[in-house]
Short mmCIF file of C-alpha atoms in Angstrom, two decimals:
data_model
loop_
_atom_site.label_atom_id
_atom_site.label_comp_id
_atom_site.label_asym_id
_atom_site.label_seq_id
_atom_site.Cartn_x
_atom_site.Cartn_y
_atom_site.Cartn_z
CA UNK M 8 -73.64 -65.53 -13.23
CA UNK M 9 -75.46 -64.96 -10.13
CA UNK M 10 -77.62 -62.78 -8.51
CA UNK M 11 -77.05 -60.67 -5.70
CA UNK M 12 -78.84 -60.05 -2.49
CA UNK M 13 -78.11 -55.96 -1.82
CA UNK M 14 -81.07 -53.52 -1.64
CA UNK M 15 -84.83 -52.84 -1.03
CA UNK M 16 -87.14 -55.53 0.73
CA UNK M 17 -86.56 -59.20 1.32
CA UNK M 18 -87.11 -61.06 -1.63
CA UNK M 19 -89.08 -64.33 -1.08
CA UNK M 20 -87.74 -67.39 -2.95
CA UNK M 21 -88.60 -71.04 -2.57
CA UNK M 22 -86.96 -74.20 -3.96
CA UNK M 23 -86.37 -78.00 -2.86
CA UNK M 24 -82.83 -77.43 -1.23
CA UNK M 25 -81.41 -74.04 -0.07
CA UNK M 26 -77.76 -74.10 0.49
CA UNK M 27 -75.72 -72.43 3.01
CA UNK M 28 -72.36 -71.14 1.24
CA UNK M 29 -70.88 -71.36 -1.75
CA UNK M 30 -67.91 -72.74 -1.33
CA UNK M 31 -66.88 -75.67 -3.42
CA UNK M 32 -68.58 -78.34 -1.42
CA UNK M 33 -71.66 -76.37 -1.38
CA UNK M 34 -72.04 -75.38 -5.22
CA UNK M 35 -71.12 -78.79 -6.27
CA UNK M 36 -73.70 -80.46 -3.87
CA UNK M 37 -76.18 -77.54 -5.89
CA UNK M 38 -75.36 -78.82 -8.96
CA UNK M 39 -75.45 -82.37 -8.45
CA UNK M 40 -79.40 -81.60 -6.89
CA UNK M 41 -79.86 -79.46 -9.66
CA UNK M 42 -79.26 -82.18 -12.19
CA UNK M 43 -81.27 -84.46 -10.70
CA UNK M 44 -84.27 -82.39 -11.11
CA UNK M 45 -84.09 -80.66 -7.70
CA UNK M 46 -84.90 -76.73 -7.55
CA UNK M 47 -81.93 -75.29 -5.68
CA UNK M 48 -81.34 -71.57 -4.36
CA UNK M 49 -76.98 -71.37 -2.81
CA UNK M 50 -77.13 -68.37 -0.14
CA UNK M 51 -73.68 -67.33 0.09
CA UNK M 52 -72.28 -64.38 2.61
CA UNK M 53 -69.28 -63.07 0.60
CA UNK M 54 -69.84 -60.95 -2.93
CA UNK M 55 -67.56 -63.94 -4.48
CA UNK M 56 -67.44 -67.47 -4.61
CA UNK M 57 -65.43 -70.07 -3.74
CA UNK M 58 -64.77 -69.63 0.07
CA UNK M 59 -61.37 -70.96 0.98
CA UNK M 60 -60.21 -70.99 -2.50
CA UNK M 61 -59.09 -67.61 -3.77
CA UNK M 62 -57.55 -65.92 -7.16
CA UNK M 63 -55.61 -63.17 -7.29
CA UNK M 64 -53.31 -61.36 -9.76
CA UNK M 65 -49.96 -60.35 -9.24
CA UNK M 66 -48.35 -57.33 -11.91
CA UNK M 67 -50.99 -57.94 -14.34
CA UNK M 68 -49.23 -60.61 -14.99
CA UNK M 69 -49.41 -64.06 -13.49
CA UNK M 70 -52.84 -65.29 -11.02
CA UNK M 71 -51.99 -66.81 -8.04
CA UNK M 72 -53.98 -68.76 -5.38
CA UNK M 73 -54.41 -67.14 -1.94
CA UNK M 74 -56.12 -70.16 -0.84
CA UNK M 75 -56.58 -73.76 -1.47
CA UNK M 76 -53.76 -74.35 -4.51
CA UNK M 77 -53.03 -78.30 -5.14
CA UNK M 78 -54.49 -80.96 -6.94
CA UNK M 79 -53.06 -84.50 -5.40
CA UNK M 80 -51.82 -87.46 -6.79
CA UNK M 81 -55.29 -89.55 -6.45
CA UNK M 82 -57.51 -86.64 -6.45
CA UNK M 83 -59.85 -88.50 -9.27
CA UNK M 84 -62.97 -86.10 -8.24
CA UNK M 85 -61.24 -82.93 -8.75
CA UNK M 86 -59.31 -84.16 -11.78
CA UNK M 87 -62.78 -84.57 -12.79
CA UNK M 88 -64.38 -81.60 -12.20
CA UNK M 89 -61.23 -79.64 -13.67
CA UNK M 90 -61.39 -81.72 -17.12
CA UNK M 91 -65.41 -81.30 -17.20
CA UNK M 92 -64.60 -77.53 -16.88
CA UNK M 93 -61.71 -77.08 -19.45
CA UNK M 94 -59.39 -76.29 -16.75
CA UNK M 95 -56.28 -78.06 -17.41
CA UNK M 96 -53.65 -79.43 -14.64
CA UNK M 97 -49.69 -79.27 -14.81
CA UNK M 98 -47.29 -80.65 -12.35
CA UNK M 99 -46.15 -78.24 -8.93
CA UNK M 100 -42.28 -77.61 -9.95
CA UNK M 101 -39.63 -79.88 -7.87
CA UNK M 102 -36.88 -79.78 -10.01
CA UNK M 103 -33.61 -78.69 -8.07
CA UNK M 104 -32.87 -79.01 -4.47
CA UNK M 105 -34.96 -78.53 -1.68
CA UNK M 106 -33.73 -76.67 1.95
CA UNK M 107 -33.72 -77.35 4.78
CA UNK M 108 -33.20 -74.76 7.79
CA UNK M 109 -33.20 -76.23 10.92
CA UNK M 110 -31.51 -75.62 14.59
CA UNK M 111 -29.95 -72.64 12.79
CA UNK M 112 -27.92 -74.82 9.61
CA UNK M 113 -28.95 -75.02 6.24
CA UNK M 114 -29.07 -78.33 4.32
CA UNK M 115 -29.59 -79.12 0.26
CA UNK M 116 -31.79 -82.38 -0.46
CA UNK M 117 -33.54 -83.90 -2.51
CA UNK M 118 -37.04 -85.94 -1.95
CA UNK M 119 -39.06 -85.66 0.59
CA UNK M 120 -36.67 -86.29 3.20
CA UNK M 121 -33.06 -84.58 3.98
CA UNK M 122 -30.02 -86.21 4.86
CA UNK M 123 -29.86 -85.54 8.62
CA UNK M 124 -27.68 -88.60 9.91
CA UNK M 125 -28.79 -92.07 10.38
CA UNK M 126 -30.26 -91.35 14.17
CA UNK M 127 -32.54 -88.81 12.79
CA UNK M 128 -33.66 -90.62 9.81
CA UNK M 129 -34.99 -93.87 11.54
CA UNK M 130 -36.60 -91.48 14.15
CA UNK M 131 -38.46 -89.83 11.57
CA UNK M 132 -38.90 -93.40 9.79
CA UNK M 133 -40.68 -94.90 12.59
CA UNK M 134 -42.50 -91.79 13.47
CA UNK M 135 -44.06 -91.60 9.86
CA UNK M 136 -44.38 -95.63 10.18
CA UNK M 137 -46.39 -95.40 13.26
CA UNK M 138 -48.52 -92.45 12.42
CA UNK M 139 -49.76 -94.89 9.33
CA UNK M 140 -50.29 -98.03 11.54
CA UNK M 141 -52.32 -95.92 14.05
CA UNK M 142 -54.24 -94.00 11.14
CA UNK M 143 -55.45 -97.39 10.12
CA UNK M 144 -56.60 -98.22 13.30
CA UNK M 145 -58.84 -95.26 13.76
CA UNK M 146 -60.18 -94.91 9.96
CA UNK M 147 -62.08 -91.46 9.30
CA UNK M 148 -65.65 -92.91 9.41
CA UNK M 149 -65.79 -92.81 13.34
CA UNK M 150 -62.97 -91.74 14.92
CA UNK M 151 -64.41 -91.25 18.34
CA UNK M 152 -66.05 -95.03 18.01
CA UNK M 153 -62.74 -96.99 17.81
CA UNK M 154 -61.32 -98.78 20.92
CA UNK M 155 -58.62 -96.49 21.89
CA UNK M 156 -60.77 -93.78 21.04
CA UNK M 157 -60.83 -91.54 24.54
CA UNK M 158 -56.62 -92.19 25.20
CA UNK M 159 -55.30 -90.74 21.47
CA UNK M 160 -57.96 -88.32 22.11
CA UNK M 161 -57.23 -87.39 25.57
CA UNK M 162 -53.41 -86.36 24.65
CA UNK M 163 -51.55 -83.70 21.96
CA UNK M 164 -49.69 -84.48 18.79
CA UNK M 165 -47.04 -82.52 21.21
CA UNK M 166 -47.56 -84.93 23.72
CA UNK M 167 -47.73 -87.84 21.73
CA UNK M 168 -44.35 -86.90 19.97
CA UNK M 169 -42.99 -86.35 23.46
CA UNK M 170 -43.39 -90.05 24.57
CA UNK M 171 -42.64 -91.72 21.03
CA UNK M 172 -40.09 -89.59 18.73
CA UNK M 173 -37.21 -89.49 20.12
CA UNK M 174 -34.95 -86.97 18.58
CA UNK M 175 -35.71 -83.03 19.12
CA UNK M 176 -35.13 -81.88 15.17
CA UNK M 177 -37.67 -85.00 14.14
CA UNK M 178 -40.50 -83.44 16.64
CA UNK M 179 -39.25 -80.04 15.51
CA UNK M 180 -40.25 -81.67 12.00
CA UNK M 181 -43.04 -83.23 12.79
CA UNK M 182 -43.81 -79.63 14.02
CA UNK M 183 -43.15 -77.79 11.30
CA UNK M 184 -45.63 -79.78 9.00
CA UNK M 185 -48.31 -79.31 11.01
CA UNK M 186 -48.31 -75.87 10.97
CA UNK M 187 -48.75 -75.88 7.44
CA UNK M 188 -51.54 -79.03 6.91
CA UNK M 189 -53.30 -77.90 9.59
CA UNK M 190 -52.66 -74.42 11.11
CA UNK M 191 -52.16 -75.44 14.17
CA UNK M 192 -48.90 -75.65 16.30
CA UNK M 193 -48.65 -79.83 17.60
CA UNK M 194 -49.86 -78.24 21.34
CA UNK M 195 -52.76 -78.13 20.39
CA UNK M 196 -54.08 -80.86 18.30
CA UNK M 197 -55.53 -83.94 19.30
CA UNK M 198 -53.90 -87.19 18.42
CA UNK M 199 -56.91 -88.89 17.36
CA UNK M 200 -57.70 -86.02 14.85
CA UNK M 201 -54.44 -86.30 13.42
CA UNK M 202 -55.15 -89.50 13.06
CA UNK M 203 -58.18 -89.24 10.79
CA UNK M 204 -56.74 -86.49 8.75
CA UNK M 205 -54.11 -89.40 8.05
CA UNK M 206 -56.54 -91.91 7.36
CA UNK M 207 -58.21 -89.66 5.29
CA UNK M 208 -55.42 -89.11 3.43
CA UNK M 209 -54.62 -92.33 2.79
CA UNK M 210 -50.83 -91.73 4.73
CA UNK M 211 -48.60 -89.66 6.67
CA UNK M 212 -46.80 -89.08 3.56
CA UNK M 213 -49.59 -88.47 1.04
CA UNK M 214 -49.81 -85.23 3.11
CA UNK M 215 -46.19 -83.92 2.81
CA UNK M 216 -45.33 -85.34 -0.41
CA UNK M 217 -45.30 -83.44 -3.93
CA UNK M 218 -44.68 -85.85 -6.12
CA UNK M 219 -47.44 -88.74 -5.52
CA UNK M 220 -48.64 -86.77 -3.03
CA UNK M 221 -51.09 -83.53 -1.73
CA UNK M 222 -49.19 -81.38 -3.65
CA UNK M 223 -48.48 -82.52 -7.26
CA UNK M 224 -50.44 -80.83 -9.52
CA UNK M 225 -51.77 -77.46 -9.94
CA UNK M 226 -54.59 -76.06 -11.62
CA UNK M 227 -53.54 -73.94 -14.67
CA UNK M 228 -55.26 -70.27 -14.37
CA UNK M 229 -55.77 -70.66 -10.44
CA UNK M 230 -58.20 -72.80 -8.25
CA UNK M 231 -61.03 -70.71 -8.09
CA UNK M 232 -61.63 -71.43 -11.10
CA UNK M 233 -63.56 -74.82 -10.25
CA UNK M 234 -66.26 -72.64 -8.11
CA UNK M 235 -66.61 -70.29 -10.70
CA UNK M 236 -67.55 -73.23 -12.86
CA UNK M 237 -69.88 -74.37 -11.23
CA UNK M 238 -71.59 -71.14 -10.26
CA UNK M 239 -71.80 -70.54 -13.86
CA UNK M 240 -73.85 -73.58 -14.65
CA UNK M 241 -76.07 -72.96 -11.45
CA UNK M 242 -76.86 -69.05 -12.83
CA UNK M 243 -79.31 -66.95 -10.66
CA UNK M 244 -79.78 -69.69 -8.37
CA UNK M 245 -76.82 -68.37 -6.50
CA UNK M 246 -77.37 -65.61 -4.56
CA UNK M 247 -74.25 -63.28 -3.29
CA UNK M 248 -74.24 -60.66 -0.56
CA UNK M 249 -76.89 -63.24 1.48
CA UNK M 250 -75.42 -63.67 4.96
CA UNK M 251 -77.78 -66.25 6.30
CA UNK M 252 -78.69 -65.48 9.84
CA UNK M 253 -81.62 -67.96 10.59
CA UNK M 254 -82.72 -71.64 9.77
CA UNK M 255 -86.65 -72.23 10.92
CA UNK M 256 -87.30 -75.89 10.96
CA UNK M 257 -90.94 -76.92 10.47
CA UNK M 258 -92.68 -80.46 10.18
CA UNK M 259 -92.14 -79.67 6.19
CA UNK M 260 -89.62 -77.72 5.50
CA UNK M 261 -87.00 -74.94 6.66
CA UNK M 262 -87.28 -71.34 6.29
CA UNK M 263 -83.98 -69.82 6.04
CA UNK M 264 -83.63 -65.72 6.67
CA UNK M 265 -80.93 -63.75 5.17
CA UNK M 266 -80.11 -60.10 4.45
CA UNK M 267 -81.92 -59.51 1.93
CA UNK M 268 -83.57 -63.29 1.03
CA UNK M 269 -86.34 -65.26 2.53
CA UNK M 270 -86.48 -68.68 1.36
CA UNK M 271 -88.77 -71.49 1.68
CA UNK M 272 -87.39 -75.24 1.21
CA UNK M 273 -88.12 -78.37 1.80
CA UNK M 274 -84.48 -78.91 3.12
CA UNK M 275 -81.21 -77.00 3.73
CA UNK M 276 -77.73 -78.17 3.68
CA UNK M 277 -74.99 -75.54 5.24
CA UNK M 278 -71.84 -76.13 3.69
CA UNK M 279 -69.66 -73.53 5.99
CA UNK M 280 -67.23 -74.48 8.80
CA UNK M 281 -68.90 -75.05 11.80
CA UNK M 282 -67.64 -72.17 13.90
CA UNK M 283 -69.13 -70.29 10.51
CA UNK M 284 -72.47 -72.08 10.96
CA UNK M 285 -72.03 -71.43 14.65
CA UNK M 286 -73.01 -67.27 13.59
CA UNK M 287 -76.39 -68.64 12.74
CA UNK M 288 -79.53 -68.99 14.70
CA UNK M 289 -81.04 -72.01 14.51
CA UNK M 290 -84.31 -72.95 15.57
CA UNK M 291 -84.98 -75.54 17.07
CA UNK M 292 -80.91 -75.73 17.64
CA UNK M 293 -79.63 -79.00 16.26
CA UNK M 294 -78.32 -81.19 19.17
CA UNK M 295 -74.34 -81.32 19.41
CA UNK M 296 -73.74 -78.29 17.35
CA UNK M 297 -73.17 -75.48 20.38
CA UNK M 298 -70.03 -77.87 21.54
CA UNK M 299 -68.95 -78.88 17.80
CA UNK M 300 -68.15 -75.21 16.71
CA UNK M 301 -66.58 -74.56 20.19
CA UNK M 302 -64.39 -77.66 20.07
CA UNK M 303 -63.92 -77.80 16.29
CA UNK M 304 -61.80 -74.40 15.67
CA UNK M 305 -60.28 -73.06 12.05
CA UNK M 306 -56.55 -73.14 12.03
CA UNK M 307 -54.50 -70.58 11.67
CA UNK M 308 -52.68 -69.74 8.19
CA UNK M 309 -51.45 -66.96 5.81
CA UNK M 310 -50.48 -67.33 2.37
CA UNK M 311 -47.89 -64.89 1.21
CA UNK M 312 -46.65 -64.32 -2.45
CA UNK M 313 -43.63 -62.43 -4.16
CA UNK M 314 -43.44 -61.99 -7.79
CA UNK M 315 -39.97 -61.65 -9.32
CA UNK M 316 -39.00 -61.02 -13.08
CA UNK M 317 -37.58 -64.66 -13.37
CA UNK M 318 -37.74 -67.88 -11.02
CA UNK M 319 -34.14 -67.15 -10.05
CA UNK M 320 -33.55 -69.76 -7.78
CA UNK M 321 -33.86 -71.93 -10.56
CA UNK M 322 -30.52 -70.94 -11.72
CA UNK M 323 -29.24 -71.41 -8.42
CA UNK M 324 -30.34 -75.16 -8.31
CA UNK M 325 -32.65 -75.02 -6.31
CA UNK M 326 -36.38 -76.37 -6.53
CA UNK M 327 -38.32 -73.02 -5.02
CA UNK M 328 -39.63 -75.58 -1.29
CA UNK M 329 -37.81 -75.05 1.73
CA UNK M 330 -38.36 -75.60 5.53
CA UNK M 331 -37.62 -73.73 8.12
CA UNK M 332 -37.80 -72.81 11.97
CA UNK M 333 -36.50 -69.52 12.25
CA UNK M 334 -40.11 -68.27 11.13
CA UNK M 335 -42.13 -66.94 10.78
CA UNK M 336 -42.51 -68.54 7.22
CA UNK M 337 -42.09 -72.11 7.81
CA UNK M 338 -42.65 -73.95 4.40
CA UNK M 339 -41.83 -72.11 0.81
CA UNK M 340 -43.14 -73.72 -2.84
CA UNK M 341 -41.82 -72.42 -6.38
CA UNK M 342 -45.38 -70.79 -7.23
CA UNK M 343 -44.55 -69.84 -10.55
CA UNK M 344 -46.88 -69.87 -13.53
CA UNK M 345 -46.53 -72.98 -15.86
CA UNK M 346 -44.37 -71.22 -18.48
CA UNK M 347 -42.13 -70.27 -15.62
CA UNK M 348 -42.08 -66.55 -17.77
CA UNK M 349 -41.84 -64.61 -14.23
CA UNK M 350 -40.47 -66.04 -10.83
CA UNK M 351 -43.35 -66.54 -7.89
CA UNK M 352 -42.45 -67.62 -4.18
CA UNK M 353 -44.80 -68.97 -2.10
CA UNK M 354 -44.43 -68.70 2.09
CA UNK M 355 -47.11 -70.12 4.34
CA UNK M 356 -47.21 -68.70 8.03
CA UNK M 357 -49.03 -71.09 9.79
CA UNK M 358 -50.31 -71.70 13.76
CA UNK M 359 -49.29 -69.57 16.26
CA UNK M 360 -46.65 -67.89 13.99
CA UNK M 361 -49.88 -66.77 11.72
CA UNK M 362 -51.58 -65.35 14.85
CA UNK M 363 -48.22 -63.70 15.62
CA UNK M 364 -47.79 -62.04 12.50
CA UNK M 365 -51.88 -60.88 11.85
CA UNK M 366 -50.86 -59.11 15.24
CA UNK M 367 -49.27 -56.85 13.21
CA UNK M 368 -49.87 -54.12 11.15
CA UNK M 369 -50.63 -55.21 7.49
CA UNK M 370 -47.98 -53.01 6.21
CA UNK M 371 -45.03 -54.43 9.06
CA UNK M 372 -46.08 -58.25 7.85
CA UNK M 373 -44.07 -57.42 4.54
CA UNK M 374 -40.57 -57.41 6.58
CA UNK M 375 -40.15 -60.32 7.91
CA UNK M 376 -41.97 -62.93 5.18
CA UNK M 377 -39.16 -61.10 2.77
CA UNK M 378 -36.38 -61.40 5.31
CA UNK M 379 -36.85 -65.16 5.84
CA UNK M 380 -37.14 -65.55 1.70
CA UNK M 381 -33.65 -63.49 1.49
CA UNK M 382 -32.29 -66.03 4.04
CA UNK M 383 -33.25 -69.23 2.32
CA UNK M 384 -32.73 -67.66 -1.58
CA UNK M 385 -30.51 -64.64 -1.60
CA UNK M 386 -30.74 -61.21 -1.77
CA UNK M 387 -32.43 -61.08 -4.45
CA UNK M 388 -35.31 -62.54 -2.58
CA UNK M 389 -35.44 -59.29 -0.70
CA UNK M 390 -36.50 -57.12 -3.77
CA UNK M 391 -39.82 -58.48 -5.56
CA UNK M 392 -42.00 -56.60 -8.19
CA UNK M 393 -45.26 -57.00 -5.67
CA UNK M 394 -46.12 -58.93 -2.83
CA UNK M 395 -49.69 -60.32 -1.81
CA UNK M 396 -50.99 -61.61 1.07
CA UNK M 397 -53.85 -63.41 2.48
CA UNK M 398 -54.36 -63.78 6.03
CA UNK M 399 -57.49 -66.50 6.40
CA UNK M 400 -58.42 -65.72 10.01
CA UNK M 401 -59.48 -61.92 9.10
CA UNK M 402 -61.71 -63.31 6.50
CA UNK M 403 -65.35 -63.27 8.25
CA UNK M 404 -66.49 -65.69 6.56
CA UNK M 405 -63.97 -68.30 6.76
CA UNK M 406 -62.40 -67.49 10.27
CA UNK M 407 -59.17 -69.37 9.66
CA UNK M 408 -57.49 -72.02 7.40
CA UNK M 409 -56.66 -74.24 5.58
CA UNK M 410 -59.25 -76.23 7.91
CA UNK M 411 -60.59 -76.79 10.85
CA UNK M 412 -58.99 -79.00 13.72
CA UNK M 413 -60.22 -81.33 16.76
CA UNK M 414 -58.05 -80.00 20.22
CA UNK M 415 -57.84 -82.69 22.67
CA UNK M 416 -61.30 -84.39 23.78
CA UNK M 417 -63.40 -83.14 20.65
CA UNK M 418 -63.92 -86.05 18.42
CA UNK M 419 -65.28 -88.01 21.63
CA UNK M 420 -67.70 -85.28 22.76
CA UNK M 421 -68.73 -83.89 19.56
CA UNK M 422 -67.65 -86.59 16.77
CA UNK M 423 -71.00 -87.58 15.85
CA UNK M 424 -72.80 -84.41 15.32
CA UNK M 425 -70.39 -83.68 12.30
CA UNK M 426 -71.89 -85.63 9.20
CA UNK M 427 -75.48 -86.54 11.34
CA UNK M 428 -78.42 -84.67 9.55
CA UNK M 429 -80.80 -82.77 12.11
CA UNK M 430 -84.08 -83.47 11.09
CA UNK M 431 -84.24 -81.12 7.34
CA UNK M 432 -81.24 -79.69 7.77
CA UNK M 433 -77.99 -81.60 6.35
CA UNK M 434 -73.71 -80.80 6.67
CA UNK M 435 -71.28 -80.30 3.74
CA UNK M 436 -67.63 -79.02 3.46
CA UNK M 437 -64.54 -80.35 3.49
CA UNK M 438 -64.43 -80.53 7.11
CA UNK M 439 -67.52 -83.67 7.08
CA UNK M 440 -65.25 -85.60 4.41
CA UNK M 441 -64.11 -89.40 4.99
CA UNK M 442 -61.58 -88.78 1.98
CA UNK M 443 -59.13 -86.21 2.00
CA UNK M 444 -60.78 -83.88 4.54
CA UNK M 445 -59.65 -80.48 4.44
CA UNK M 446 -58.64 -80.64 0.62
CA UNK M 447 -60.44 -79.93 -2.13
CA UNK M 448 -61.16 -83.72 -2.92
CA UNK M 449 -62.81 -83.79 0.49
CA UNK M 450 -65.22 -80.92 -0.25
CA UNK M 451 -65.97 -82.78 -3.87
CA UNK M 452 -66.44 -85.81 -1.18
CA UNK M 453 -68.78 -84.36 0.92
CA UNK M 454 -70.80 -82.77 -1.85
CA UNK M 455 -71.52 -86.37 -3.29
CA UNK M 456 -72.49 -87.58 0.56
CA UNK M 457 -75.31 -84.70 1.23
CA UNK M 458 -76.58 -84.60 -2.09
CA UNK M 459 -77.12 -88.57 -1.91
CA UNK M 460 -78.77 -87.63 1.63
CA UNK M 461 -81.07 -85.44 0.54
CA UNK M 462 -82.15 -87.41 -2.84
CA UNK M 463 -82.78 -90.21 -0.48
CA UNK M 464 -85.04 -88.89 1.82
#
């Protein structure tokens, strides 16, 4: 499927485009080059593909997704991509009650919101009402270009939540979210990024909802499948084991050096995040990038997975999601397989509870993922057949999850130098998308955007 880098001298390649990971935005940009008649070579650091998305099996039994997992409502390009592939979709189980554990008392719901007493609810009502209004006024072209640009950019979700949301378990809500979408605790986000990722969504509730939302549908036989895919179409062209660690620019073309691979181009387009591209040595150093990989950091998030003989909490009524603040799993899904033949829960640890808990030993992180699961589902909770765990900000290569986030002053100061090509070389990921950035739809986005870029020039 590909070839691999490891061993005896450099190899010298050429081609039209070399690209810089091989992630999904950056083998679908490959292919789409690669069908136009383009000569491509995809460099890629890890002896895998895929990047942020991430397979695993659990007992031999069921494969599970350590990384990106969900295939939204009005996620038409990787719907696409999936169906051109063979991969087939089936809906993210919400049947049952959801939970709620808040402030130290545990509510049953159902929907996306839970019955918390009238106060609450129209707090969280117009908070979700005025993130939308807002998002529309900033857009996710250019963020840092709109006219209150420099205020919602100046201050903290935190902040803004301080000022406008009235009651503490709404904020504490709000909260809890964003650890999960982002990986970030609401200290230290900026407003206006939040803002974008809205407007990029399409809504506020596009981003927590299941049903019509981010997380409806999952992909049957695990989400790395889609890079695979593509990887296999695109053959030797991409090159594991290939750390890049230099990008020449010339008058007519790039030379990029990595362990084990020379390669000439014409042009290169790095499809990493930027605190990723940040580990390479550009030269002549693209203007704006030094400050955009400082300011533009990778959240913080770990995915962790228990199997089970059965989905048991099915029996028990309830629908497998729950939220919670005790920690330091905030968010749980029902991550069974589609013929629901064993039982799968899925915990994210996200922000500083995800720095908190890499802290520790791998083998102490077990205890207290399993502890809050016994809390929210039982006992039997406590006792699964295997657990798995994937802890994005020791992976070299990706430095954090599920994306990276804008802190307070970083779309002004470094906005532009996202998406802006530098001379030859040209961005990708899911981190340069207008739609859905940080998803997988975003990286599908960007992939169409730099491939356009470079068949245009």
């Amino acid at each position: 499927m590909a070839g691999d880098a490891s061993g005896g001298a450099a190899a010298q390649l050429s081609a039209d485009v070399a690209v810089v990971g091989a992630g999904l935005s950056g083998l679908a940009t490959a292919r789409a080059l690669a069908g136009a008649g383009r000569e491509v070579v995809v460099l890629e650091a890890r002896e895998r593909v895929g990047g942020r998305l991430l397979n695993a099996t659990l007992g031999d039994r069921v494969t599970v997704d350590l990384g990106g997992q969900w295939v939204g409502s009005d996620h038409a390009r990787v719907q696409r991509l999936a169906a051109e592939l063979g991969i087939e979709t089936f809906s993210q189980h919400g049947a049952g009650r959801n939970l709620l554990d808040v402030g130290g008392k545990r509510r049953r719901y159902r929907g996306t919101i839970p019955r918390l007493g009238p106060r609450v609810l129209w707090d969280v009502f117009v908070a979700r009402r005025r993130f939308d209004r807002l998002a529309r006024s900033v857009g996710a072209e250019q963020p840092w270009a709109v006219e209150r640009a420099a205020e919602l950019d100046s201050e903290t979700l935190a902040e803004w939540c301080a000022r406008n949301v009235r009651t503490e378990v709404a904020r504490e809500l709000i909260g809890l979210a964003g650890r999960t979408v982002w990986g970030a605790g609401p200290e230290e986000l900026s407003m206006l990024h939040v803002l974008f990722y809205v407007a990029a969504a399409g809504g506020f509730d596009k981003l927590i909802d299941t049903e019509g939302g981010a997380q409806q549908d999952r992909l049957d036989g695990g989400a790395q499948l889609l890079p695979l895919g593509l990887a296999g179409s695109l053959g030797e062209r991409v090159v594991l084991g290939a750390p890049v660690r230099r990008i020449a620019q010339r008058e007519r073309g790039v030379r990029i050096s990595a362990d084990g691979v020379e390669v000439e181009a014409a042009r290169a387009i790095v499809a990493v995040p930027p605190a990723i591209a940040a580990k390479i040595e550009f030269d002549p150093l693209p203007p704006g990038r030094p400050e955009l990989a400082e300011r533009l950091r990778p959240g913080a998030l770990s995915k962790c997975m228990a199997l089970y003989e059965e989905p048991f909490w099915r029996g028990d009524g309830l629908s497998g999601e729950a939220v919670s603040d005790a920690g330091p799993v905030t968010l749980t899904f029902d991550s069974s397989p589609r013929d629901g033949s064993v039982g799968v829960l899925l915990g994210f640890v996200g922000g500083p509870e995800a720095r908190d808990l890499a802290e520790l030993p791998s083998a102490e992180r077990r205890a207290p993922v399993l502890a809050c699961f016994e809390r929210l589902f039982g006992p039997r909770a406590a006792q699964p057949l295997e657990y798995a765990e994937q802890t994005w900000t020791e992976e070299d290569w990706s430095g954090g999850g599920p994306t990276s986030n804008f802190g307070p002053g970083g779309w002004t100061e470094c906005g532009p130098a996202l998406r802006q090509p530098a001379g030859r070389i040209h961005w990708a990921g899911t981190e340069t998308a207008t739609v859905w950035s940080g998803y997988m739809e975003g990286a599908l986005q960007a992939a169409e955007r730099a491939a356009a870029e470079i068949l245009a020039a």
